[in-house]
Amino acid sequence: FGMNSPDNPEQMRDINAEFMGRLAKEAREYGVKHICVENLPFPMLPINHPDQCLDFAKRMNRETNSDIFKVCIDTGHSNACGESPADAVRMVGKEYLGALHVHDVDYLDDLHTLPGCGKIKWDAVCRALADVDYKGSFNLEADNFYLGFLPEMHVKATEFMAATAKSLKEKVE
């Protein structure tokens, strides 16, 4: 978010709303489907918890007379923001869940690794996504998964990542 100062969260939200409002106009002109507000694990930001992201997306849709603003739930960031990814999905709900950043964590660090390599309860996340009838994509944000592999194995690792994402998506469907 632009011009953030932890000293005045309300002013920070207003500055960001003004900026995002201008962005919405341009986005509509270019056919952008969604502008997503992501839950970020930085408590000093005025918009970090999933409910704050939801409130901000609703505010922006009211102020821009649109439905372009949605929420991106980052599964790894959810825990750092104090919510399980499953609870964050349910909190945001079908109408406002616009995207997912899918990766696993160990509850200590934002690992950005493949689901199943950490401690997130993926069956619960998939149930929550099914409950809100999520039809969007699973954007893997698991680039650190490659770190344990030799470069010549990256194609196979990518194939395994794709199979993992497909498996998760099938559990939702």
N, CA, C and O atoms as a DFTB+ gen file, in Angstrom:
692 C
 N C O
     1  1       0.835      -1.179       0.000
     2  2       0.000       0.000       0.000
     3  2       0.884       1.248       0.000
     4  3       1.966       1.257       0.587
     5  1       0.423       2.264      -0.644
     6  2       1.217       3.479      -0.777
     7  2       1.166       4.360       0.455
     8  3       0.149       4.420       1.147
     9  1       2.251       5.034       0.722
    10  2       2.346       6.054       1.765
    11  2       1.852       5.572       3.123
    12  3       1.068       6.251       3.786
    13  1       2.306       4.424       3.520
    14  2       1.874       3.877       4.807
    15  2       2.668       4.469       5.962
    16  3       3.888       4.617       5.891
    17  1       1.964       4.796       6.999
    18  2       2.571       5.246       8.237
    19  2       1.818       4.585       9.380
    20  3       0.615       4.800       9.524
    21  1       2.489       3.793      10.188
    22  2       1.785       3.101      11.263
    23  2       1.224       4.028      12.330
    24  3       0.516       3.575      13.229
    25  1       1.531       5.328      12.244
    26  2       1.065       6.255      13.269
    27  2      -0.431       6.543      13.186
    28  3      -1.045       6.869      14.201
    29  1      -1.027       6.431      12.009
    30  2      -2.424       6.789      11.836
    31  2      -3.099       5.795      10.888
    32  3      -3.191       6.055       9.688
    33  1      -3.569       4.667      11.412
    34  2      -4.144       3.630      10.553
    35  2      -5.337       4.117       9.723
    36  3      -5.482       3.736       8.562
    37  1      -6.179       4.949      10.310
    38  2      -7.347       5.434       9.554
    39  2      -6.903       6.279       8.367
    40  3      -7.449       6.150       7.271
    41  1      -5.926       7.131       8.579
    42  2      -5.406       7.945       7.484
    43  2      -4.759       7.048       6.419
    44  3      -4.894       7.306       5.223
    45  1      -4.070       6.014       6.851
    46  2      -3.468       5.083       5.901
    47  2      -4.537       4.409       5.050
    48  3      -4.366       4.270       3.839
    49  1      -5.647       3.987       5.675
    50  2      -6.737       3.373       4.917
    51  2      -7.301       4.364       3.914
    52  3      -7.577       3.999       2.771
    53  1      -7.476       5.616       4.330
    54  2      -8.023       6.635       3.428
    55  2      -7.093       6.910       2.247
    56  3      -7.552       7.033       1.112
    57  1      -5.801       7.007       2.507
    58  2      -4.824       7.231       1.433
    59  2      -4.870       6.066       0.442
    60  3      -4.870       6.266      -0.773
    61  1      -4.909       4.851       0.983
    62  2      -4.970       3.685       0.115
    63  2      -6.284       3.611      -0.652
    64  3      -6.303       3.204      -1.813
    65  1      -7.377       4.000      -0.011
    66  2      -8.678       3.997      -0.688
    67  2      -8.682       4.989      -1.851
    68  3      -9.220       4.702      -2.920
    69  1      -8.085       6.141      -1.636
    70  2      -8.035       7.147      -2.703
    71  2      -7.209       6.621      -3.875
    72  3      -7.614       6.760      -5.029
    73  1      -6.069       6.026      -3.590
    74  2      -5.213       5.455      -4.629
    75  2      -5.928       4.319      -5.356
    76  3      -5.949       4.282      -6.586
    77  1      -6.507       3.406      -4.606
    78  2      -7.167       2.244      -5.201
    79  2      -8.394       2.659      -6.019
    80  3      -8.722       2.022      -7.020
    81  1      -9.065       3.721      -5.591
    82  2     -10.198       4.229      -6.356
    83  2      -9.768       4.673      -7.751
    84  3     -10.452       4.395      -8.736
    85  1      -8.643       5.359      -7.828
    86  2      -8.105       5.764      -9.144
    87  2      -7.717       4.533      -9.955
    88  3      -7.937       4.482     -11.165
    89  1      -7.144       3.555      -9.287
    90  2      -6.738       2.326      -9.959
    91  2      -7.950       1.580     -10.528
    92  3      -7.864       0.994     -11.607
    93  1      -9.058       1.599      -9.822
    94  2     -10.264       0.892     -10.267
    95  2     -10.753       1.421     -11.604
    96  3     -11.155       0.648     -12.474
    97  1     -10.720       2.716     -11.766
    98  2     -11.167       3.317     -13.029
    99  2     -10.311       2.797     -14.187
   100  3     -10.841       2.376     -15.215
   101  1      -9.013       2.828     -14.018
   102  2      -8.099       2.321     -15.051
   103  2      -8.313       0.823     -15.282
   104  3      -8.315       0.359     -16.422
   105  1      -8.487       0.090     -14.222
   106  2      -8.662      -1.361     -14.331
   107  2      -9.901      -1.697     -15.157
   108  3      -9.853      -2.582     -16.012
   109  1     -10.997      -1.008     -14.913
   110  2     -12.216      -1.258     -15.685
   111  2     -11.988      -0.970     -17.167
   112  3     -12.464      -1.712     -18.026
   113  1     -11.265       0.099     -17.463
   114  2     -10.992       0.455     -18.858
   115  2     -10.209      -0.625     -19.585
   116  3     -10.368      -0.808     -20.792
   117  1      -9.360      -1.343     -18.851
   118  2      -8.534      -2.377     -19.457
   119  2      -9.081      -3.787     -19.251
   120  3      -8.398      -4.761     -19.565
   121  1     -10.281      -3.909     -18.737
   122  2     -10.919      -5.209     -18.599
   123  2     -10.405      -6.066     -17.467
   124  3     -10.555      -7.287     -17.507
   125  1      -9.798      -5.458     -16.452
   126  2      -9.329      -6.217     -15.291
   127  2     -10.547      -6.772     -14.556
   128  3     -11.510      -6.051     -14.296
   129  1     -10.491      -8.050     -14.227
   130  2     -11.616      -8.719     -13.575
   131  2     -11.699      -8.381     -12.085
   132  3     -12.772      -8.056     -11.578
   133  1     -10.559      -8.459     -11.386
   134  2     -10.541      -8.218      -9.946
   135  2      -9.299      -7.445      -9.546
   136  3      -8.231      -7.599     -10.140
   137  1      -9.456      -6.621      -8.539
   138  2      -8.340      -6.052      -7.796
   139  2      -8.470      -6.650      -6.404
   140  3      -9.444      -6.388      -5.699
   141  1      -7.501      -7.441      -6.013
   142  2      -7.617      -8.167      -4.752
   143  2      -6.763      -7.539      -3.658
   144  3      -5.635      -7.104      -3.889
   145  1      -7.330      -7.508      -2.478
   146  2      -6.655      -7.043      -1.274
   147  2      -6.200      -8.293      -0.533
   148  3      -7.021      -9.119      -0.134
   149  1      -4.897      -8.429      -0.350
   150  2      -4.334      -9.636       0.254
   151  2      -4.111      -9.464       1.749
   152  3      -3.682      -8.409       2.216
   153  1      -4.413     -10.523       2.484
   154  2      -4.091     -10.544       3.904
   155  2      -2.576     -10.661       4.051
   156  3      -1.967     -11.646       3.636
   157  1      -1.997      -9.650       4.640
   158  2      -0.545      -9.590       4.799
   159  2      -0.166      -9.711       6.268
   160  3      -0.864      -9.173       7.128
   161  1       0.915     -10.402       6.569
   162  2       1.256     -10.662       7.972
   163  2       2.058      -9.535       8.619
   164  3       3.064      -9.783       9.283
   165  1       1.613      -8.315       8.424
   166  2       2.318      -7.177       8.989
   167  2       1.358      -6.396       9.871
   168  3       0.556      -5.620       9.350
   169  1       1.409      -6.571      11.189
   170  2       0.442      -5.941      12.086
   171  2       0.447      -4.416      12.012
   172  3      -0.528      -3.778      12.409
   173  1       1.534      -3.821      11.507
   174  2       1.565      -2.363      11.453
   175  2       0.715      -1.815      10.311
   176  3       0.429      -0.618      10.275
   177  1       0.305      -2.677       9.375
   178  2      -0.545      -2.218       8.274
   179  2      -1.982      -2.080       8.749
   180  3      -2.416      -2.836       9.617
   181  1      -2.721      -1.138       8.202
   182  2      -4.108      -0.965       8.632
   183  2      -5.051      -1.988       8.002
   184  3      -6.217      -2.088       8.387
   185  1      -4.547      -2.735       7.047
   186  2      -5.368      -3.738       6.365
   187  2      -4.517      -4.996       6.270
   188  3      -3.738      -5.151       5.330
   189  1      -4.662      -5.895       7.243
   190  2      -3.861      -7.117       7.192
   191  2      -4.672      -8.365       7.525
   192  3      -4.451      -9.417       6.925
   193  1      -5.578      -8.272       8.440
   194  2      -6.399      -9.406       8.849
   195  2      -7.471      -9.636       7.783
   196  3      -7.926      -8.673       7.165
   197  1      -7.888     -10.884       7.550
   198  2      -8.904     -11.128       6.516
   199  2     -10.172     -10.289       6.670
   200  3     -10.743      -9.859       5.668
   201  1     -10.624     -10.046       7.905
   202  2     -11.839      -9.228       8.049
   203  2     -11.583      -7.772       7.667
   204  3     -12.486      -7.093       7.178
   205  1     -10.364      -7.288       7.885
   206  2     -10.016      -5.929       7.449
   207  2      -9.940      -5.857       5.927
   208  3     -10.356      -4.863       5.332
   209  1      -9.417      -6.894       5.300
   210  2      -9.379      -6.955       3.827
   211  2     -10.794      -6.959       3.270
   212  3     -11.086      -6.269       2.293
   213  1     -11.666      -7.732       3.890
   214  2     -13.061      -7.789       3.453
   215  2     -13.735      -6.432       3.607
   216  3     -14.404      -5.961       2.687
   217  1     -13.562      -5.805       4.757
   218  2     -14.151      -4.475       4.969
   219  2     -13.636      -3.471       3.948
   220  3     -14.404      -2.656       3.437
   221  1     -12.336      -3.524       3.647
   222  2     -11.756      -2.586       2.691
   223  2     -12.296      -2.849       1.285
   224  3     -12.617      -1.905       0.563
   225  1     -12.400      -4.122       0.889
   226  2     -12.944      -4.451      -0.435
   227  2     -14.387      -3.969      -0.555
   228  3     -14.778      -3.425      -1.588
   229  1     -15.170      -4.164       0.486
   230  2     -16.565      -3.684       0.470
   231  2     -16.604      -2.165       0.362
   232  3     -17.381      -1.613      -0.417
   233  1     -15.773      -1.498       1.138
   234  2     -15.712      -0.035       1.085
   235  2     -15.370       0.426      -0.328
   236  3     -16.010       1.332      -0.864
   237  1     -14.369      -0.194      -0.922
   238  2     -13.931       0.233      -2.250
   239  2     -15.012      -0.013      -3.297
   240  3     -15.188       0.803      -4.201
   241  1     -15.732      -1.116      -3.189
   242  2     -16.821      -1.360      -4.134
   243  2     -17.931      -0.326      -3.983
   244  3     -18.511       0.117      -4.975
   245  1     -18.227       0.060      -2.738
   246  2     -19.228       1.125      -2.520
   247  2     -18.751       2.434      -3.116
   248  3     -19.492       3.107      -3.834
   249  1     -17.498       2.798      -2.814
   250  2     -16.978       4.098      -3.241
   251  2     -16.769       4.194      -4.742
   252  3     -16.802       5.292      -5.299
   253  1     -16.553       3.062      -5.410
   254  2     -16.329       3.082      -6.852
   255  2     -17.545       2.575      -7.629
   256  3     -17.510       2.451      -8.853
   257  1     -18.616       2.287      -6.897
   258  2     -19.839       1.772      -7.510
   259  2     -19.519       0.604      -8.450
   260  3     -19.898       0.594      -9.621
   261  1     -18.810      -0.371      -7.893
   262  2     -18.377      -1.517      -8.692
   263  2     -18.375      -2.773      -7.832
   264  3     -18.722      -2.744      -6.651
   265  1     -17.982      -3.858      -8.448
   266  2     -17.747      -5.103      -7.701
   267  2     -16.374      -5.671      -8.048
   268  3     -16.148      -6.877      -7.947
   269  1     -15.470      -4.799      -8.453
   270  2     -14.137      -5.218      -8.902
   271  2     -13.221      -5.611      -7.735
   272  3     -12.293      -6.399      -7.919
   273  1     -13.471      -5.074      -6.550
   274  2     -12.585      -5.352      -5.409
   275  2     -12.982      -6.640      -4.718
   276  3     -14.142      -6.848      -4.362
   277  1     -11.994      -7.496      -4.536
   278  2     -12.162      -8.796      -3.882
   279  2     -11.029      -8.976      -2.884
   280  3     -10.208      -8.081      -2.687
   281  1     -10.998     -10.139      -2.262
   282  2      -9.957     -10.471      -1.291
   283  2      -9.153     -11.654      -1.815
   284  3      -9.708     -12.613      -2.352
   285  1      -7.853     -11.570      -1.650
   286  2      -6.956     -12.688      -1.917
   287  2      -6.551     -13.270      -0.569
   288  3      -5.904     -12.600       0.235
   289  1      -6.932     -14.508      -0.330
   290  2      -6.495     -15.190       0.887
   291  2      -5.178     -15.889       0.588
   292  3      -5.103     -16.773      -0.265
   293  1      -4.157     -15.479       1.296
   294  2      -2.855     -16.132       1.241
   295  2      -2.851     -17.130       2.383
   296  3      -2.906     -16.746       3.552
   297  1      -2.785     -18.419       2.045
   298  2      -2.913     -19.457       3.071
   299  2      -1.810     -19.382       4.113
   300  3      -2.051     -19.652       5.290
   301  1      -0.617     -19.023       3.702
   302  2       0.488     -18.911       4.645
   303  2       0.367     -17.693       5.531
   304  3       0.725     -17.736       6.708
   305  1      -0.137     -16.605       4.971
   306  2      -0.277     -15.377       5.745
   307  2      -1.423     -15.460       6.756
   308  3      -1.398     -14.772       7.776
   309  1      -2.412     -16.284       6.484
   310  2      -3.572     -16.368       7.377
   311  2      -3.168     -16.658       8.807
   312  3      -3.632     -16.004       9.740
   313  1      -2.303     -17.639       8.971
   314  2      -1.883     -18.003      10.326
   315  2      -1.165     -16.851      11.017
   316  3      -1.374     -16.608      12.205
   317  1      -0.321     -16.144      10.273
   318  2       0.408     -15.013      10.848
   319  2      -0.535     -13.873      11.212
   320  3      -0.223     -13.053      12.074
   321  1      -1.703     -13.825      10.544
   322  2      -2.710     -12.801      10.847
   323  2      -3.678     -13.269      11.932
   324  3      -4.603     -12.542      12.291
   325  1      -3.471     -14.476      12.453
   326  2      -4.283     -14.959      13.560
   327  2      -5.511     -15.751      13.170
   328  3      -6.387     -15.963      14.008
   329  1      -5.607     -16.198      11.926
   330  2      -6.742     -17.008      11.469
   331  2      -6.215     -18.222      10.733
   332  3      -5.203     -18.139      10.037
   333  1      -6.885     -19.331      10.879
   334  2      -6.546     -20.471      10.031
   335  2      -6.985     -20.128       8.613
   336  3      -7.915     -19.341       8.437
   337  1      -6.344     -20.694       7.605
   338  2      -6.786     -20.428       6.235
   339  2      -8.252     -20.810       6.019
   340  3      -8.973     -20.110       5.309
   341  1      -8.693     -21.906       6.620
   342  2     -10.095     -22.329       6.463
   343  2     -11.041     -21.279       7.043
   344  3     -12.045     -20.937       6.419
   345  1     -10.724     -20.768       8.232
   346  2     -11.577     -19.736       8.828
   347  2     -11.544     -18.447       8.013
   348  3     -12.560     -17.763       7.885
   349  1     -10.380     -18.117       7.463
   350  2     -10.274     -16.910       6.631
   351  2     -11.144     -17.043       5.384
   352  3     -11.809     -16.084       4.989
   353  1     -11.146     -18.207       4.769
   354  2     -11.974     -18.445       3.584
   355  2     -13.448     -18.260       3.934
   356  3     -14.180     -17.583       3.213
   357  1     -13.875     -18.853       5.024
   358  2     -15.285     -18.731       5.426
   359  2     -15.632     -17.283       5.788
   360  3     -16.730     -16.813       5.490
   361  1     -14.707     -16.588       6.424
   362  2     -14.925     -15.197       6.820
   363  2     -15.167     -14.322       5.585
   364  3     -16.065     -13.481       5.581
   365  1     -14.376     -14.524       4.562
   366  2     -14.480     -13.711       3.346
   367  2     -15.693     -14.133       2.516
   368  3     -16.425     -13.283       2.010
   369  1     -15.904     -15.436       2.377
   370  2     -17.083     -15.943       1.695
   371  2     -17.021     -15.880       0.176
   372  3     -16.095     -15.322      -0.412
   373  1     -18.034     -16.468      -0.431
   374  2     -18.088     -16.639      -1.883
   375  2     -18.054     -15.318      -2.641
   376  3     -17.322     -15.185      -3.622
   377  1     -18.820     -14.364      -2.205
   378  2     -18.953     -13.118      -2.961
   379  2     -17.642     -12.348      -3.076
   380  3     -17.388     -11.698      -4.090
   381  1     -16.821     -12.419      -2.051
   382  2     -15.614     -11.591      -2.029
   383  2     -14.299     -12.349      -2.182
   384  3     -13.247     -11.717      -2.280
   385  1     -14.319     -13.670      -2.205
   386  2     -13.078     -14.420      -2.377
   387  2     -12.712     -14.419      -3.858
   388  3     -13.325     -15.120      -4.663
   389  1     -11.703     -13.622      -4.203
   390  2     -11.326     -13.453      -5.601
   391  2     -10.111     -14.243      -6.019
   392  3      -9.936     -14.522      -7.205
   393  1      -9.263     -14.613      -5.071
   394  2      -8.033     -15.318      -5.430
   395  2      -7.460     -16.014      -4.199
   396  3      -7.786     -15.689      -3.057
   397  1      -6.605     -16.972      -4.476
   398  2      -5.876     -17.683      -3.423
   399  2      -4.389     -17.666      -3.752
   400  3      -3.998     -17.867      -4.902
   401  1      -3.577     -17.429      -2.756
   402  2      -2.142     -17.693      -2.840
   403  2      -1.936     -18.910      -1.956
   404  3      -2.086     -18.841      -0.736
   405  1      -1.594     -20.013      -2.577
   406  2      -1.562     -21.297      -1.879
   407  2      -0.122     -21.726      -1.622
   408  3       0.663     -21.928      -2.548
   409  1       0.199     -21.857      -0.349
   410  2       1.492     -22.394       0.061
   411  2       1.387     -22.842       1.504
   412  3       0.421     -22.524       2.197
   413  1       2.380     -23.575       1.946
   414  2       2.351     -24.157       3.286
   415  2       3.343     -23.453       4.198
   416  3       4.278     -22.793       3.743
   417  1       3.116     -23.610       5.493
   418  2       3.949     -22.990       6.524
   419  2       4.182     -23.989       7.654
   420  3       3.533     -25.032       7.735
   421  1       5.125     -23.636       8.519
   422  2       5.383     -24.446       9.707
   423  2       4.890     -23.727      10.970
   424  3       5.212     -24.144      12.082
   425  1       4.127     -22.673      10.806
   426  2       3.602     -21.813      11.877
   427  2       4.676     -20.975      12.549
   428  3       4.417     -20.307      13.550
   429  1       5.886     -21.011      11.996
   430  2       6.959     -20.149      12.477
   431  2       7.378     -19.162      11.391
   432  3       7.611     -17.982      11.652
   433  1       7.466     -19.685      10.156
   434  2       7.932     -18.877       9.032
   435  2       6.962     -18.977       7.862
   436  3       6.201     -19.936       7.739
   437  1       7.011     -17.971       7.017
   438  2       6.240     -17.931       5.777
   439  2       7.052     -18.701       4.737
   440  3       7.806     -18.100       3.973
   441  1       6.905     -20.012       4.702
   442  2       7.805     -20.892       3.960
   443  2       7.683     -20.806       2.439
   444  3       8.661     -21.033       1.727
   445  1       6.518     -20.488       1.949
   446  2       6.288     -20.494       0.495
   447  2       6.714     -21.825      -0.106
   448  3       7.461     -21.875      -1.084
   449  1       6.227     -22.895       0.497
   450  2       6.526     -24.225      -0.005
   451  2       5.229     -24.929      -0.373
   452  3       4.140     -24.426      -0.096
   453  1       5.347     -26.064      -0.981
   454  2       4.220     -26.806      -1.517
   455  2       3.287     -27.289      -0.401
   456  3       3.750     -27.752       0.641
   457  1       1.973     -27.180      -0.624
   458  2       1.036     -27.759       0.337
   459  2       1.373     -29.217       0.608
   460  3       1.616     -29.995      -0.314
   461  1       1.383     -29.572       1.882
   462  2       1.749     -30.907       2.304
   463  2       3.160     -30.985       2.864
   464  3       3.543     -31.991       3.462
   465  1       3.935     -29.917       2.668
   466  2       5.309     -29.876       3.181
   467  2       5.395     -29.093       4.483
   468  3       6.485     -28.913       5.027
   469  1       4.279     -28.636       4.977
   470  2       4.231     -27.869       6.215
   471  2       3.136     -28.405       7.112
   472  3       2.907     -29.613       7.168
   473  1       2.454     -27.503       7.820
   474  2       1.508     -27.943       8.844
   475  2       0.067     -27.470       8.637
   476  3      -0.784     -27.726       9.489
   477  1      -0.228     -26.787       7.528
   478  2      -1.605     -26.366       7.285
   479  2      -2.467     -27.605       7.078
   480  3      -2.047     -28.566       6.434
   481  1      -3.662     -27.572       7.624
   482  2      -4.617     -28.676       7.487
   483  2      -5.389     -28.479       6.175
   484  3      -6.399     -27.776       6.134
   485  1      -4.895     -29.110       5.114
   486  2      -5.429     -28.867       3.771
   487  2      -6.821     -29.429       3.566
   488  3      -7.591     -28.874       2.782
   489  1      -7.174     -30.520       4.250
   490  2      -8.548     -31.016       4.131
   491  2      -9.533     -29.973       4.649
   492  3     -10.598     -29.781       4.063
   493  1      -9.184     -29.301       5.742
   494  2     -10.063     -28.251       6.288
   495  2     -10.161     -27.061       5.335
   496  3     -11.233     -26.481       5.167
   497  1      -9.040     -26.703       4.716
   498  2      -9.058     -25.593       3.752
   499  2      -9.944     -25.957       2.570
   500  3     -10.753     -25.142       2.127
   501  1      -9.797     -27.163       2.060
   502  2     -10.608     -27.599       0.922
   503  2     -12.088     -27.661       1.272
   504  3     -12.931     -27.309       0.447
   505  1     -12.418     -28.101       2.484
   506  2     -13.818     -28.107       2.927
   507  2     -14.374     -26.689       2.966
   508  3     -15.499     -26.444       2.531
   509  1     -13.582     -25.757       3.490
   510  2     -14.022     -24.361       3.551
   511  2     -14.241     -23.799       2.150
   512  3     -15.228     -23.105       1.907
   513  1     -13.329     -24.093       1.234
   514  2     -13.486     -23.626      -0.147
   515  2     -14.729     -24.229      -0.789
   516  3     -15.436     -23.547      -1.531
   517  1     -15.000     -25.500      -0.510
   518  2     -16.221     -26.131      -1.020
   519  2     -17.449     -25.487      -0.392
   520  3     -18.450     -25.267      -1.074
   521  1     -17.385     -25.184       0.897
   522  2     -18.518     -24.560       1.592
   523  2     -18.897     -23.208       0.987
   524  3     -20.076     -22.856       0.935
   525  1     -17.894     -22.453       0.530
   526  2     -18.197     -21.141      -0.069
   527  2     -18.304     -21.248      -1.592
   528  3     -18.444     -20.236      -2.280
   529  1     -18.238     -22.478      -2.115
   530  2     -18.398     -22.732      -3.544
   531  2     -17.360     -21.979      -4.367
   532  3     -17.688     -21.343      -5.369
   533  1     -16.100     -22.058      -3.930
   534  2     -15.010     -21.369      -4.630
   535  2     -14.776     -22.010      -5.982
   536  3     -14.624     -23.228      -6.081
   537  1     -14.746     -21.191      -7.024
   538  2     -14.545     -21.678      -8.394
   539  2     -13.280     -21.109      -9.024
   540  3     -13.010     -21.355     -10.199
   541  1     -12.508     -20.358      -8.261
   542  2     -11.320     -19.715      -8.812
   543  2     -10.125     -20.640      -8.880
   544  3     -10.223     -21.844      -8.643
   545  1      -9.015     -20.051      -9.206
   546  2      -7.782     -20.822      -9.391
   547  2      -7.044     -21.019      -8.067
   548  3      -7.303     -20.340      -7.073
   549  1      -6.128     -21.963      -8.094
   550  2      -5.208     -22.203      -6.991
   551  2      -3.860     -21.667      -7.446
   552  3      -3.125     -22.360      -8.149
   553  1      -3.531     -20.458      -7.059
   554  2      -2.265     -19.847      -7.450
   555  2      -1.191     -20.301      -6.466
   556  3      -1.097     -19.798      -5.346
   557  1      -0.387     -21.261      -6.907
   558  2       0.677     -21.748      -6.036
   559  2       1.718     -20.651      -5.848
   560  3       2.212     -20.066      -6.811
   561  1       2.029     -20.394      -4.611
   562  2       3.075     -19.437      -4.251
   563  2       4.136     -20.223      -3.477
   564  3       4.507     -19.893      -2.350
   565  1       4.594     -21.260      -4.134
   566  2       5.440     -22.252      -3.464
   567  2       6.826     -22.317      -4.084
   568  3       7.398     -23.397      -4.238
   569  1       7.357     -21.167      -4.436
   570  2       8.650     -21.112      -5.112
   571  2       9.788     -21.702      -4.283
   572  3      10.761     -22.197      -4.851
   573  1       9.691     -21.661      -2.970
   574  2      10.764     -22.218      -2.140
   575  2      10.807     -23.745      -2.178
   576  3      11.785     -24.347      -1.732
   577  1       9.757     -24.376      -2.707
   578  2       9.751     -25.829      -2.853
   579  2      10.926     -26.291      -3.709
   580  3      11.464     -27.377      -3.495
   581  1      11.320     -25.472      -4.672
   582  2      12.418     -25.828      -5.573
   583  2      13.779     -25.861      -4.886
   584  3      14.710     -26.478      -5.402
   585  1      13.909     -25.215      -3.744
   586  2      15.223     -25.060      -3.119
   587  2      15.913     -26.383      -2.805
   588  3      17.142     -26.453      -2.803
   589  1      15.155     -27.409      -2.546
   590  2      15.754     -28.694      -2.190
   591  2      16.113     -29.572      -3.370
   592  3      16.578     -30.698      -3.189
   593  1      15.900     -29.064      -4.594
   594  2      16.113     -29.894      -5.778
   595  2      17.242     -29.349      -6.644
   596  3      17.455     -28.139      -6.721
   597  1      17.951     -30.250      -7.285
   598  2      18.940     -29.869      -8.279
   599  2      18.201     -29.250      -9.469
   600  3      17.066     -29.638      -9.746
   601  1      18.810     -28.309     -10.169
   602  2      18.140     -27.664     -11.303
   603  2      17.582     -28.648     -12.329
   604  3      16.524     -28.398     -12.907
   605  1      18.260     -29.735     -12.559
   606  2      17.773     -30.707     -13.541
   607  2      16.500     -31.423     -13.083
   608  3      15.855     -32.107     -13.878
   609  1      16.138     -31.269     -11.816
   610  2      14.909     -31.873     -11.287
   611  2      13.745     -30.888     -11.238
   612  3      12.643     -31.275     -10.848
   613  1      13.947     -29.652     -11.615
   614  2      12.901     -28.631     -11.508
   615  2      11.672     -28.946     -12.358
   616  3      10.553     -28.639     -11.946
   617  1      11.849     -29.545     -13.523
   618  2      10.684     -29.899     -14.338
   619  2       9.841     -30.932     -13.599
   620  3       8.618     -30.803     -13.534
   621  1      10.479     -31.945     -13.048
   622  2       9.741     -32.974     -12.288
   623  2       9.089     -32.366     -11.043
   624  3       7.958     -32.710     -10.699
   625  1       9.800     -31.470     -10.378
   626  2       9.228     -30.807      -9.199
   627  2       8.007     -29.981      -9.594
   628  3       7.014     -29.949      -8.867
   629  1       8.080     -29.316     -10.743
   630  2       6.951     -28.524     -11.228
   631  2       5.768     -29.420     -11.559
   632  3       4.624     -29.070     -11.268
   633  1       6.028     -30.553     -12.153
   634  2       4.949     -31.510     -12.449
   635  2       4.285     -31.981     -11.161
   636  3       3.062     -32.105     -11.098
   637  1       5.088     -32.242     -10.140
   638  2       4.547     -32.665      -8.848
   639  2       3.726     -31.541      -8.213
   640  3       2.678     -31.795      -7.619
   641  1       4.195     -30.316      -8.337
   642  2       3.443     -29.171      -7.814
   643  2       2.091     -29.068      -8.511
   644  3       1.070     -28.848      -7.860
   645  1       2.082     -29.226      -9.833
   646  2       0.826     -29.158     -10.596
   647  2      -0.120     -30.270     -10.162
   648  3      -1.322     -30.042     -10.024
   649  1       0.406     -31.464      -9.947
   650  2      -0.430     -32.581      -9.495
   651  2      -1.001     -32.305      -8.108
   652  3      -2.149     -32.654      -7.830
   653  1      -0.217     -31.686      -7.245
   654  2      -0.688     -31.337      -5.903
   655  2      -1.817     -30.321      -5.982
   656  3      -2.835     -30.471      -5.308
   657  1      -1.645     -29.286      -6.801
   658  2      -2.702     -28.273      -6.958
   659  2      -3.965     -28.904      -7.531
   660  3      -5.072     -28.594      -7.090
   661  1      -3.803     -29.779      -8.502
   662  2      -4.971     -30.457      -9.098
   663  2      -5.689     -31.293      -8.046
   664  3      -6.919     -31.291      -7.991
   665  1      -4.948     -31.997      -7.223
   666  2      -5.543     -32.811      -6.162
   667  2      -6.343     -31.952      -5.182
   668  3      -7.459     -32.307      -4.801
   669  1      -5.763     -30.818      -4.779
   670  2      -6.477     -29.917      -3.869
   671  2      -7.761     -29.409      -4.521
   672  3      -8.823     -29.408      -3.897
   673  1      -7.660     -28.982      -5.768
   674  2      -8.828     -28.453      -6.477
   675  2      -9.917     -29.505      -6.598
   676  3     -11.100     -29.193      -6.459
   677  1      -9.531     -30.747      -6.857
   678  2     -10.523     -31.833      -6.957
   679  2     -11.228     -32.059      -5.624
   680  3     -12.410     -32.402      -5.606
   681  1     -10.525     -31.874      -4.510
   682  2     -11.156     -32.019      -3.196
   683  2     -12.219     -30.944      -2.976
   684  3     -13.208     -31.169      -2.279
   685  1     -12.006     -29.790      -3.572
   686  2     -12.980     -28.694      -3.444
   687  2     -14.208     -28.989      -4.300
   688  3     -15.336     -28.727      -3.884
   689  1     -13.992     -29.523      -5.475
   690  2     -15.087     -29.796      -6.403
   691  2     -15.886     -30.991      -5.935
   692  3     -16.856     -31.379      -6.587
